[in-house]
Amino acid sequence: MSEGSRGTSLAFGQVVIGPPGSGKSTYCHAMREFLGRLGRRVAVVNLDPANEALPYPCALDIAQLITLPDVMDSLRLGPNGGLLYCMEYLEANVDWLQEKLEGLKGHYVLFDCPGQVELYTHHSSLKNVFAHLAKWNFRLAAVHLVDSHYCTDPGKFISVLCTSLSTMLHVELPHVNILSKMDLIEQYGKLAFNLDYYTEVLDLSYLVDHLASDPFFRNYRRLNEKLVEVIEDYSLVSFVPLNVQDKESMRQVMQVVDKANGYSFGDQEHRSLEALMSAAVGADFHFSSTLAVQEKYVQSQDKAVEEEVMDL
């Protein structure tokens, strides 16, 4: 079958990427269920050869082609080198993927991708696989998940910003950055600024000043200033907060991704969405996702302070 044989029929979906432990498989499971309740036919494709415990029904698994343990045993590679080899093997056998995807016509596809960061910052195999998907008339958005606990450490947050920017420039897809596990953020520690500072990536000079108060980072102020200048010069990175257990949060993410990949839903799904959100949050719900999360976070912090005072 030729690359253009799909004709004019379009397929929409998401490639879910991000570091290990950021919640990619959990996100795919939650988004599959959420979209399914709206009437979409959703299929999840696992492209992570190291992912053995899948929380969702898998329509297509790369394990049918290659697995990381087999590569490590046969080629005597470590987990990182083995994963790179698996992605190169997938690229070399991209016809296999195309043939398998033929059976998913009419589905909205979630691609659960590996968690090795270099696959999205400078290695080319997975990027080339995404390019093939585009040639096969897939309209995709890259959903890049980052654990929200990085917000509690200014140094790590600058690192996350650099990684996110590098990923956006390398992958070359419409891109949505997600701060995952927002339901756990109060457990990670106190934020130096309001949550919207991190989601909207506001004036980062305040973050550099905050880092300068730490004796370790004081010696690297010039380096941090230059990193911040690069991030602000591109002015591309922002985040959407996500709590997979909150339907309003899932709706916010879904709408941002739908806008990114060009998906337009019909009247039936629109009515299903209205019914679902009315049951979930009530007809008078008007708070934005970030504001709602920030309010919960502040209340949690206030409660913690009160408990400390009571203990005294």
PDB file of C-alpha atoms in Angstrom:
ATOM      1  CA  MET A   1       0.000   0.000   0.000  1.00  0.00           C
ATOM      2  CA  SER A   2       1.402   3.393  -0.922  1.00  0.00           C
ATOM      3  CA  GLU A   3       1.769   6.188   1.613  1.00  0.00           C
ATOM      4  CA  GLY A   4      -0.957   8.225  -0.018  1.00  0.00           C
ATOM      5  CA  SER A   5      -3.450   5.370  -0.364  1.00  0.00           C
ATOM      6  CA  ARG A   6      -5.518   6.535   2.534  1.00  0.00           C
ATOM      7  CA  GLY A   7      -7.047   9.051   0.173  1.00  0.00           C
ATOM      8  CA  THR A   8      -8.658  12.085   1.665  1.00  0.00           C
ATOM      9  CA  SER A   9      -9.980  10.406   4.840  1.00  0.00           C
ATOM     10  CA  LEU A  10      -8.423  11.969   7.924  1.00  0.00           C
ATOM     11  CA  ALA A  11      -7.638  10.327  11.235  1.00  0.00           C
ATOM     12  CA  PHE A  12      -7.124  12.355  14.394  1.00  0.00           C
ATOM     13  CA  GLY A  13      -5.212  11.550  17.529  1.00  0.00           C
ATOM     14  CA  GLN A  14      -2.518  12.324  20.064  1.00  0.00           C
ATOM     15  CA  VAL A  15       1.059  11.206  20.569  1.00  0.00           C
ATOM     16  CA  VAL A  16       1.536  11.130  24.335  1.00  0.00           C
ATOM     17  CA  ILE A  17       5.147  11.829  25.251  1.00  0.00           C
ATOM     18  CA  GLY A  18       7.113  12.830  28.327  1.00  0.00           C
ATOM     19  CA  PRO A  19       9.711  11.659  30.868  1.00  0.00           C
ATOM     20  CA  PRO A  20       9.392   8.347  32.758  1.00  0.00           C
ATOM     21  CA  GLY A  21       6.818   8.470  35.538  1.00  0.00           C
ATOM     22  CA  SER A  22       5.003  11.526  34.195  1.00  0.00           C
ATOM     23  CA  GLY A  23       1.747   9.583  33.846  1.00  0.00           C
ATOM     24  CA  LYS A  24       1.541   8.862  30.112  1.00  0.00           C
ATOM     25  CA  SER A  25      -0.197   5.479  30.364  1.00  0.00           C
ATOM     26  CA  THR A  26      -2.523   6.768  33.082  1.00  0.00           C
ATOM     27  CA  TYR A  27      -3.381   9.724  30.850  1.00  0.00           C
ATOM     28  CA  CYS A  28      -4.117   7.435  27.877  1.00  0.00           C
ATOM     29  CA  HIS A  29      -6.379   5.298  30.051  1.00  0.00           C
ATOM     30  CA  ALA A  30      -8.257   8.307  31.459  1.00  0.00           C
ATOM     31  CA  MET A  31      -8.549  10.114  28.106  1.00  0.00           C
ATOM     32  CA  ARG A  32      -9.765   6.942  26.394  1.00  0.00           C
ATOM     33  CA  GLU A  33     -12.571   6.570  28.941  1.00  0.00           C
ATOM     34  CA  PHE A  34     -13.444  10.276  28.871  1.00  0.00           C
ATOM     35  CA  LEU A  35     -13.648  10.479  25.082  1.00  0.00           C
ATOM     36  CA  GLY A  36     -15.509   7.177  24.948  1.00  0.00           C
ATOM     37  CA  ARG A  37     -18.243   8.633  27.143  1.00  0.00           C
ATOM     38  CA  LEU A  38     -18.597  11.440  24.601  1.00  0.00           C
ATOM     39  CA  GLY A  39     -19.186   8.962  21.813  1.00  0.00           C
ATOM     40  CA  ARG A  40     -15.774   8.901  20.153  1.00  0.00           C
ATOM     41  CA  ARG A  41     -14.396   5.595  18.945  1.00  0.00           C
ATOM     42  CA  VAL A  42     -11.005   5.606  20.660  1.00  0.00           C
ATOM     43  CA  ALA A  43      -8.116   3.202  20.176  1.00  0.00           C
ATOM     44  CA  VAL A  44      -4.882   3.196  22.174  1.00  0.00           C
ATOM     45  CA  VAL A  45      -1.637   2.181  20.458  1.00  0.00           C
ATOM     46  CA  ASN A  46       1.289   1.286  22.696  1.00  0.00           C
ATOM     47  CA  LEU A  47       4.617   2.308  21.152  1.00  0.00           C
ATOM     48  CA  ASP A  48       6.630   1.725  24.343  1.00  0.00           C
ATOM     49  CA  PRO A  49       8.462  -1.630  24.097  1.00  0.00           C
ATOM     50  CA  ALA A  50       9.229  -1.458  27.835  1.00  0.00           C
ATOM     51  CA  ASN A  51       5.589  -0.999  28.857  1.00  0.00           C
ATOM     52  CA  GLU A  52       4.425  -4.415  30.050  1.00  0.00           C
ATOM     53  CA  ALA A  53       1.630  -3.480  32.487  1.00  0.00           C
ATOM     54  CA  LEU A  54      -0.890  -1.611  30.348  1.00  0.00           C
ATOM     55  CA  PRO A  55      -3.837  -0.112  32.292  1.00  0.00           C
ATOM     56  CA  TYR A  56      -6.000   0.163  29.164  1.00  0.00           C
ATOM     57  CA  PRO A  57      -7.287  -2.190  26.429  1.00  0.00           C
ATOM     58  CA  CYS A  58      -4.574  -2.024  23.773  1.00  0.00           C
ATOM     59  CA  ALA A  59      -5.690  -2.021  20.139  1.00  0.00           C
ATOM     60  CA  LEU A  60      -2.115  -2.311  18.857  1.00  0.00           C
ATOM     61  CA  ASP A  61       1.040  -3.133  20.812  1.00  0.00           C
ATOM     62  CA  ILE A  62       4.616  -2.695  19.604  1.00  0.00           C
ATOM     63  CA  ALA A  63       5.394  -5.882  21.568  1.00  0.00           C
ATOM     64  CA  GLN A  64       3.983  -7.732  18.544  1.00  0.00           C
ATOM     65  CA  LEU A  65       6.992  -6.390  16.624  1.00  0.00           C
ATOM     66  CA  ILE A  66       9.764  -6.019  19.198  1.00  0.00           C
ATOM     67  CA  THR A  67      10.270  -5.927  22.984  1.00  0.00           C
ATOM     68  CA  LEU A  68      12.943  -4.261  25.072  1.00  0.00           C
ATOM     69  CA  PRO A  69      13.881  -7.379  27.117  1.00  0.00           C
ATOM     70  CA  ASP A  70      14.494  -9.353  23.903  1.00  0.00           C
ATOM     71  CA  VAL A  71      16.735  -6.598  22.526  1.00  0.00           C
ATOM     72  CA  MET A  72      18.693  -6.295  25.772  1.00  0.00           C
ATOM     73  CA  ASP A  73      19.252 -10.063  25.923  1.00  0.00           C
ATOM     74  CA  SER A  74      20.146 -10.624  22.286  1.00  0.00           C
ATOM     75  CA  LEU A  75      22.284  -7.516  21.701  1.00  0.00           C
ATOM     76  CA  ARG A  76      23.667  -7.107  25.229  1.00  0.00           C
ATOM     77  CA  LEU A  77      22.422  -3.529  25.482  1.00  0.00           C
ATOM     78  CA  GLY A  78      21.328  -1.550  28.519  1.00  0.00           C
ATOM     79  CA  PRO A  79      17.787  -0.198  28.844  1.00  0.00           C
ATOM     80  CA  ASN A  80      18.604   3.170  27.242  1.00  0.00           C
ATOM     81  CA  GLY A  81      20.517   1.779  24.272  1.00  0.00           C
ATOM     82  CA  GLY A  82      17.946  -0.981  23.894  1.00  0.00           C
ATOM     83  CA  LEU A  83      15.084   1.505  23.729  1.00  0.00           C
ATOM     84  CA  LEU A  84      16.865   3.557  21.069  1.00  0.00           C
ATOM     85  CA  TYR A  85      17.385   0.387  19.054  1.00  0.00           C
ATOM     86  CA  CYS A  86      13.685  -0.499  19.371  1.00  0.00           C
ATOM     87  CA  MET A  87      12.659   2.886  17.972  1.00  0.00           C
ATOM     88  CA  GLU A  88      15.146   2.556  15.114  1.00  0.00           C
ATOM     89  CA  TYR A  89      13.733  -0.898  14.411  1.00  0.00           C
ATOM     90  CA  LEU A  90      10.192   0.501  14.400  1.00  0.00           C
ATOM     91  CA  GLU A  91      11.263   3.190  11.932  1.00  0.00           C
ATOM     92  CA  ALA A  92      12.876   0.572   9.696  1.00  0.00           C
ATOM     93  CA  ASN A  93       9.674  -1.510   9.816  1.00  0.00           C
ATOM     94  CA  VAL A  94       7.208   1.346   9.555  1.00  0.00           C
ATOM     95  CA  ASP A  95       5.237  -0.637   6.948  1.00  0.00           C
ATOM     96  CA  TRP A  96       4.231  -2.995   9.754  1.00  0.00           C
ATOM     97  CA  LEU A  97       2.776  -0.070  11.700  1.00  0.00           C
ATOM     98  CA  GLN A  98       0.944   1.255   8.647  1.00  0.00           C
ATOM     99  CA  GLU A  99      -0.621  -2.139   7.949  1.00  0.00           C
ATOM    100  CA  LYS A 100      -1.772  -2.555  11.561  1.00  0.00           C
ATOM    101  CA  LEU A 101      -3.233   0.952  11.686  1.00  0.00           C
ATOM    102  CA  GLU A 102      -5.425   0.119   8.692  1.00  0.00           C
ATOM    103  CA  GLY A 103      -7.586  -1.860  11.102  1.00  0.00           C
ATOM    104  CA  LEU A 104      -8.216   1.268  13.195  1.00  0.00           C
ATOM    105  CA  LYS A 105      -9.903   3.366  10.522  1.00  0.00           C
ATOM    106  CA  GLY A 106     -12.603   5.571  11.973  1.00  0.00           C
ATOM    107  CA  HIS A 107     -10.958   5.672  15.405  1.00  0.00           C
ATOM    108  CA  TYR A 108      -9.455   8.540  17.344  1.00  0.00           C
ATOM    109  CA  VAL A 109      -5.994   7.167  18.182  1.00  0.00           C
ATOM    110  CA  LEU A 110      -3.894   7.711  21.304  1.00  0.00           C
ATOM    111  CA  PHE A 111      -0.241   6.740  20.822  1.00  0.00           C
ATOM    112  CA  ASP A 112       1.382   5.874  24.163  1.00  0.00           C
ATOM    113  CA  CYS A 113       5.088   6.589  23.603  1.00  0.00           C
ATOM    114  CA  PRO A 114       8.294   5.659  25.485  1.00  0.00           C
ATOM    115  CA  GLY A 115       9.606   7.796  28.328  1.00  0.00           C
ATOM    116  CA  GLN A 116      13.217   8.305  27.227  1.00  0.00           C
ATOM    117  CA  VAL A 117      13.749  12.059  26.962  1.00  0.00           C
ATOM    118  CA  GLU A 118      16.404  11.953  24.247  1.00  0.00           C
ATOM    119  CA  LEU A 119      13.876  10.369  21.880  1.00  0.00           C
ATOM    120  CA  TYR A 120      12.133  13.754  21.784  1.00  0.00           C
ATOM    121  CA  THR A 121      15.061  16.156  22.047  1.00  0.00           C
ATOM    122  CA  HIS A 122      17.608  14.928  19.482  1.00  0.00           C
ATOM    123  CA  HIS A 123      17.096  11.293  18.385  1.00  0.00           C
ATOM    124  CA  SER A 124      15.332  11.140  15.018  1.00  0.00           C
ATOM    125  CA  SER A 125      13.584   7.749  14.797  1.00  0.00           C
ATOM    126  CA  LEU A 126      10.364   8.539  16.644  1.00  0.00           C
ATOM    127  CA  LYS A 127      10.186  11.952  14.982  1.00  0.00           C
ATOM    128  CA  ASN A 128      10.389  10.193  11.605  1.00  0.00           C
ATOM    129  CA  VAL A 129       7.637   7.766  12.624  1.00  0.00           C
ATOM    130  CA  PHE A 130       5.424  10.770  13.457  1.00  0.00           C
ATOM    131  CA  ALA A 131       6.225  12.195  10.010  1.00  0.00           C
ATOM    132  CA  HIS A 132       5.064   8.936   8.420  1.00  0.00           C
ATOM    133  CA  LEU A 133       1.818   9.132  10.378  1.00  0.00           C
ATOM    134  CA  ALA A 134       1.274  12.621   8.972  1.00  0.00           C
ATOM    135  CA  LYS A 135       1.778  11.274   5.430  1.00  0.00           C
ATOM    136  CA  TRP A 136      -0.879   8.653   6.171  1.00  0.00           C
ATOM    137  CA  ASN A 137      -3.350  11.493   6.882  1.00  0.00           C
ATOM    138  CA  PHE A 138      -3.126  11.372  10.664  1.00  0.00           C
ATOM    139  CA  ARG A 139      -3.698  14.797  12.205  1.00  0.00           C
ATOM    140  CA  LEU A 140      -1.830  14.594  15.485  1.00  0.00           C
ATOM    141  CA  ALA A 141      -1.007  16.779  18.458  1.00  0.00           C
ATOM    142  CA  ALA A 142       1.940  16.017  20.724  1.00  0.00           C
ATOM    143  CA  VAL A 143       0.769  15.905  24.341  1.00  0.00           C
ATOM    144  CA  HIS A 144       3.873  16.377  26.467  1.00  0.00           C
ATOM    145  CA  LEU A 145       3.350  15.407  30.115  1.00  0.00           C
ATOM    146  CA  VAL A 146       5.516  16.819  32.909  1.00  0.00           C
ATOM    147  CA  ASP A 147       5.096  15.930  36.588  1.00  0.00           C
ATOM    148  CA  SER A 148       3.797  18.991  38.452  1.00  0.00           C
ATOM    149  CA  HIS A 149       6.183  18.401  41.372  1.00  0.00           C
ATOM    150  CA  TYR A 150       8.886  20.178  39.335  1.00  0.00           C
ATOM    151  CA  CYS A 151       7.066  23.440  40.065  1.00  0.00           C
ATOM    152  CA  THR A 152       8.162  23.247  43.699  1.00  0.00           C
ATOM    153  CA  ASP A 153      11.860  23.425  42.753  1.00  0.00           C
ATOM    154  CA  PRO A 154      12.857  26.512  40.695  1.00  0.00           C
ATOM    155  CA  GLY A 155      16.014  24.857  39.376  1.00  0.00           C
ATOM    156  CA  LYS A 156      14.136  21.784  38.173  1.00  0.00           C
ATOM    157  CA  PHE A 157      11.395  23.951  36.673  1.00  0.00           C
ATOM    158  CA  ILE A 158      13.913  25.838  34.512  1.00  0.00           C
ATOM    159  CA  SER A 159      15.269  22.457  33.405  1.00  0.00           C
ATOM    160  CA  VAL A 160      11.732  21.329  32.522  1.00  0.00           C
ATOM    161  CA  LEU A 161      11.183  24.509  30.508  1.00  0.00           C
ATOM    162  CA  CYS A 162      14.364  23.871  28.513  1.00  0.00           C
ATOM    163  CA  THR A 163      13.398  20.235  27.900  1.00  0.00           C
ATOM    164  CA  SER A 164       9.870  21.212  26.855  1.00  0.00           C
ATOM    165  CA  LEU A 165      11.169  23.854  24.438  1.00  0.00           C
ATOM    166  CA  SER A 166      13.709  21.441  22.943  1.00  0.00           C
ATOM    167  CA  THR A 167      10.977  18.818  22.519  1.00  0.00           C
ATOM    168  CA  MET A 168       8.625  21.280  20.818  1.00  0.00           C
ATOM    169  CA  LEU A 169      11.310  22.316  18.325  1.00  0.00           C
ATOM    170  CA  HIS A 170      12.452  18.761  17.588  1.00  0.00           C
ATOM    171  CA  VAL A 171       9.167  16.835  17.320  1.00  0.00           C
ATOM    172  CA  GLU A 172       7.622  19.381  14.926  1.00  0.00           C
ATOM    173  CA  LEU A 173       3.975  18.687  15.766  1.00  0.00           C
ATOM    174  CA  PRO A 174       1.249  20.915  17.195  1.00  0.00           C
ATOM    175  CA  HIS A 175       2.192  20.781  20.850  1.00  0.00           C
ATOM    176  CA  VAL A 176       0.398  20.861  24.207  1.00  0.00           C
ATOM    177  CA  ASN A 177       2.436  20.830  27.425  1.00  0.00           C
ATOM    178  CA  ILE A 178       0.646  19.303  30.422  1.00  0.00           C
ATOM    179  CA  LEU A 179       1.421  19.599  34.137  1.00  0.00           C
ATOM    180  CA  SER A 180       0.234  16.185  35.285  1.00  0.00           C
ATOM    181  CA  LYS A 181      -0.702  14.891  38.757  1.00  0.00           C
ATOM    182  CA  MET A 182      -2.126  18.229  39.892  1.00  0.00           C
ATOM    183  CA  ASP A 183      -4.168  16.375  42.511  1.00  0.00           C
ATOM    184  CA  LEU A 184      -0.874  15.597  44.275  1.00  0.00           C
ATOM    185  CA  ILE A 185       0.777  19.007  44.041  1.00  0.00           C
ATOM    186  CA  GLU A 186      -0.013  19.968  47.649  1.00  0.00           C
ATOM    187  CA  GLN A 187       2.024  16.942  48.752  1.00  0.00           C
ATOM    188  CA  TYR A 188       5.125  18.150  46.932  1.00  0.00           C
ATOM    189  CA  GLY A 189       5.637  21.335  48.950  1.00  0.00           C
ATOM    190  CA  LYS A 190       4.844  25.038  48.846  1.00  0.00           C
ATOM    191  CA  LEU A 191       5.032  26.892  45.526  1.00  0.00           C
ATOM    192  CA  ALA A 192       7.128  30.053  45.401  1.00  0.00           C
ATOM    193  CA  PHE A 193       4.506  31.770  43.179  1.00  0.00           C
ATOM    194  CA  ASN A 194       0.871  31.317  42.209  1.00  0.00           C
ATOM    195  CA  LEU A 195       0.097  28.404  39.935  1.00  0.00           C
ATOM    196  CA  ASP A 196      -0.639  30.612  36.907  1.00  0.00           C
ATOM    197  CA  TYR A 197       2.966  31.821  37.086  1.00  0.00           C
ATOM    198  CA  TYR A 198       4.049  28.282  36.166  1.00  0.00           C
ATOM    199  CA  THR A 199       1.293  27.426  33.686  1.00  0.00           C
ATOM    200  CA  GLU A 200       1.603  30.688  31.738  1.00  0.00           C
ATOM    201  CA  VAL A 201       5.400  30.859  32.241  1.00  0.00           C
ATOM    202  CA  LEU A 202       5.328  34.491  33.316  1.00  0.00           C
ATOM    203  CA  ASP A 203       8.340  36.767  33.913  1.00  0.00           C
ATOM    204  CA  LEU A 204      11.093  34.237  34.664  1.00  0.00           C
ATOM    205  CA  SER A 205      13.429  36.855  36.122  1.00  0.00           C
ATOM    206  CA  TYR A 206      11.568  36.342  39.413  1.00  0.00           C
ATOM    207  CA  LEU A 207      12.523  32.675  39.246  1.00  0.00           C
ATOM    208  CA  VAL A 208      16.193  33.568  38.731  1.00  0.00           C
ATOM    209  CA  ASP A 209      16.036  35.930  41.727  1.00  0.00           C
ATOM    210  CA  HIS A 210      14.456  33.168  43.787  1.00  0.00           C
ATOM    211  CA  LEU A 211      17.237  30.781  42.786  1.00  0.00           C
ATOM    212  CA  ALA A 212      19.859  33.370  43.777  1.00  0.00           C
ATOM    213  CA  SER A 213      18.722  33.041  47.394  1.00  0.00           C
ATOM    214  CA  ASP A 214      20.112  29.503  47.368  1.00  0.00           C
ATOM    215  CA  PRO A 215      23.903  29.450  48.020  1.00  0.00           C
ATOM    216  CA  PHE A 216      24.396  26.622  45.507  1.00  0.00           C
ATOM    217  CA  PHE A 217      22.590  28.325  42.621  1.00  0.00           C
ATOM    218  CA  ARG A 218      24.016  31.767  43.389  1.00  0.00           C
ATOM    219  CA  ASN A 219      27.216  30.793  41.586  1.00  0.00           C
ATOM    220  CA  TYR A 220      25.216  29.883  38.481  1.00  0.00           C
ATOM    221  CA  ARG A 221      23.076  32.998  38.224  1.00  0.00           C
ATOM    222  CA  ARG A 222      24.563  34.040  34.867  1.00  0.00           C
ATOM    223  CA  LEU A 223      23.905  30.589  33.406  1.00  0.00           C
ATOM    224  CA  ASN A 224      20.311  30.605  34.654  1.00  0.00           C
ATOM    225  CA  GLU A 225      19.778  34.083  33.216  1.00  0.00           C
ATOM    226  CA  LYS A 226      20.931  32.896  29.785  1.00  0.00           C
ATOM    227  CA  LEU A 227      18.713  29.804  29.924  1.00  0.00           C
ATOM    228  CA  VAL A 228      15.737  31.970  30.852  1.00  0.00           C
ATOM    229  CA  GLU A 229      16.536  34.354  27.972  1.00  0.00           C
ATOM    230  CA  VAL A 230      16.420  31.452  25.495  1.00  0.00           C
ATOM    231  CA  ILE A 231      13.046  30.275  26.841  1.00  0.00           C
ATOM    232  CA  GLU A 232      11.555  33.766  26.789  1.00  0.00           C
ATOM    233  CA  ASP A 233      12.957  34.614  23.349  1.00  0.00           C
ATOM    234  CA  TYR A 234      11.090  31.676  21.802  1.00  0.00           C
ATOM    235  CA  SER A 235       7.967  32.460  23.869  1.00  0.00           C
ATOM    236  CA  LEU A 236       6.472  29.047  23.070  1.00  0.00           C
ATOM    237  CA  VAL A 237       6.234  27.167  26.361  1.00  0.00           C
ATOM    238  CA  SER A 238       3.103  27.172  28.498  1.00  0.00           C
ATOM    239  CA  PHE A 239       1.303  24.444  30.429  1.00  0.00           C
ATOM    240  CA  VAL A 240      -2.207  23.154  30.989  1.00  0.00           C
ATOM    241  CA  PRO A 241      -2.781  21.707  34.495  1.00  0.00           C
ATOM    242  CA  LEU A 242      -4.268  18.214  34.600  1.00  0.00           C
ATOM    243  CA  ASN A 243      -5.946  16.077  37.242  1.00  0.00           C
ATOM    244  CA  VAL A 244      -7.163  12.909  35.502  1.00  0.00           C
ATOM    245  CA  GLN A 245      -9.719  12.345  38.271  1.00  0.00           C
ATOM    246  CA  ASP A 246     -11.407  15.711  37.598  1.00  0.00           C
ATOM    247  CA  LYS A 247     -13.791  15.789  34.608  1.00  0.00           C
ATOM    248  CA  GLU A 248     -13.509  19.565  34.259  1.00  0.00           C
ATOM    249  CA  SER A 249      -9.727  19.281  34.064  1.00  0.00           C
ATOM    250  CA  MET A 250     -10.032  16.533  31.440  1.00  0.00           C
ATOM    251  CA  ARG A 251     -12.439  18.701  29.438  1.00  0.00           C
ATOM    252  CA  GLN A 252     -10.007  21.614  29.457  1.00  0.00           C
ATOM    253  CA  VAL A 253      -7.181  19.422  28.189  1.00  0.00           C
ATOM    254  CA  MET A 254      -9.397  17.774  25.558  1.00  0.00           C
ATOM    255  CA  GLN A 255     -10.468  21.126  24.136  1.00  0.00           C
ATOM    256  CA  VAL A 256      -6.891  22.437  23.973  1.00  0.00           C
ATOM    257  CA  VAL A 257      -5.736  19.274  22.190  1.00  0.00           C
ATOM    258  CA  ASP A 258      -8.727  19.328  19.815  1.00  0.00           C
ATOM    259  CA  LYS A 259      -7.787  22.856  18.862  1.00  0.00           C
ATOM    260  CA  ALA A 260      -4.160  21.845  18.330  1.00  0.00           C
ATOM    261  CA  ASN A 261      -4.806  18.874  16.021  1.00  0.00           C
ATOM    262  CA  GLY A 262      -7.807  20.424  14.242  1.00  0.00           C
ATOM    263  CA  TYR A 263     -10.412  17.942  15.429  1.00  0.00           C
ATOM    264  CA  SER A 264     -13.963  19.269  15.192  1.00  0.00           C
ATOM    265  CA  PHE A 265     -16.664  17.363  17.020  1.00  0.00           C
ATOM    266  CA  GLY A 266     -20.273  16.963  15.874  1.00  0.00           C
ATOM    267  CA  ASP A 267     -23.522  17.927  17.512  1.00  0.00           C
ATOM    268  CA  GLN A 268     -23.991  14.562  19.204  1.00  0.00           C
ATOM    269  CA  GLU A 269     -20.626  14.754  20.962  1.00  0.00           C
ATOM    270  CA  HIS A 270     -21.305  18.372  21.903  1.00  0.00           C
ATOM    271  CA  ARG A 271     -24.556  17.346  23.592  1.00  0.00           C
ATOM    272  CA  SER A 272     -22.797  14.457  25.331  1.00  0.00           C
ATOM    273  CA  LEU A 273     -20.114  16.841  26.582  1.00  0.00           C
ATOM    274  CA  GLU A 274     -22.707  19.266  27.942  1.00  0.00           C
ATOM    275  CA  ALA A 275     -24.554  16.455  29.716  1.00  0.00           C
ATOM    276  CA  LEU A 276     -21.348  15.038  31.166  1.00  0.00           C
ATOM    277  CA  MET A 277     -20.053  18.382  32.446  1.00  0.00           C
ATOM    278  CA  SER A 278     -23.456  19.391  33.827  1.00  0.00           C
ATOM    279  CA  ALA A 279     -23.534  16.214  35.892  1.00  0.00           C
ATOM    280  CA  ALA A 280     -19.903  16.635  36.905  1.00  0.00           C
ATOM    281  CA  VAL A 281     -19.628  20.276  37.931  1.00  0.00           C
ATOM    282  CA  GLY A 282     -23.064  21.889  37.717  1.00  0.00           C
ATOM    283  CA  ALA A 283     -24.443  24.395  35.273  1.00  0.00           C
ATOM    284  CA  ASP A 284     -23.018  27.421  37.093  1.00  0.00           C
ATOM    285  CA  PHE A 285     -19.381  26.337  36.960  1.00  0.00           C
ATOM    286  CA  HIS A 286     -17.357  29.210  35.478  1.00  0.00           C
ATOM    287  CA  PHE A 287     -13.849  28.855  36.917  1.00  0.00           C
ATOM    288  CA  SER A 288     -10.948  28.188  34.632  1.00  0.00           C
ATOM    289  CA  SER A 289      -8.961  25.028  35.187  1.00  0.00           C
ATOM    290  CA  THR A 290      -5.914  26.838  36.553  1.00  0.00           C
ATOM    291  CA  LEU A 291      -7.935  29.019  38.907  1.00  0.00           C
ATOM    292  CA  ALA A 292      -9.814  26.026  40.261  1.00  0.00           C
ATOM    293  CA  VAL A 293      -6.607  24.079  40.924  1.00  0.00           C
ATOM    294  CA  GLN A 294      -4.988  27.140  42.491  1.00  0.00           C
ATOM    295  CA  GLU A 295      -7.954  27.557  44.834  1.00  0.00           C
ATOM    296  CA  LYS A 296      -7.722  23.926  45.938  1.00  0.00           C
ATOM    297  CA  TYR A 297      -3.984  24.287  46.457  1.00  0.00           C
ATOM    298  CA  VAL A 298      -4.321  27.443  48.579  1.00  0.00           C
ATOM    299  CA  GLN A 299      -7.032  25.837  50.697  1.00  0.00           C
ATOM    300  CA  SER A 300      -4.785  22.837  51.240  1.00  0.00           C
ATOM    301  CA  GLN A 301      -1.895  25.091  52.283  1.00  0.00           C
ATOM    302  CA  ASP A 302      -4.141  27.066  54.675  1.00  0.00           C
ATOM    303  CA  LYS A 303      -5.360  23.851  56.240  1.00  0.00           C
ATOM    304  CA  ALA A 304      -1.777  22.671  56.735  1.00  0.00           C
ATOM    305  CA  VAL A 305      -0.870  25.953  58.469  1.00  0.00           C
ATOM    306  CA  GLU A 306      -3.898  25.677  60.749  1.00  0.00           C
ATOM    307  CA  GLU A 307      -2.910  22.135  61.699  1.00  0.00           C
ATOM    308  CA  GLU A 308       0.614  23.300  62.528  1.00  0.00           C
ATOM    309  CA  VAL A 309      -0.774  26.075  64.740  1.00  0.00           C
ATOM    310  CA  MET A 310      -3.064  23.626  66.509  1.00  0.00           C
ATOM    311  CA  ASP A 311      -0.115  21.307  67.157  1.00  0.00           C
ATOM    312  CA  LEU A 312       1.724  24.174  68.826  1.00  0.00           C
TER     313      LEU A 312
END
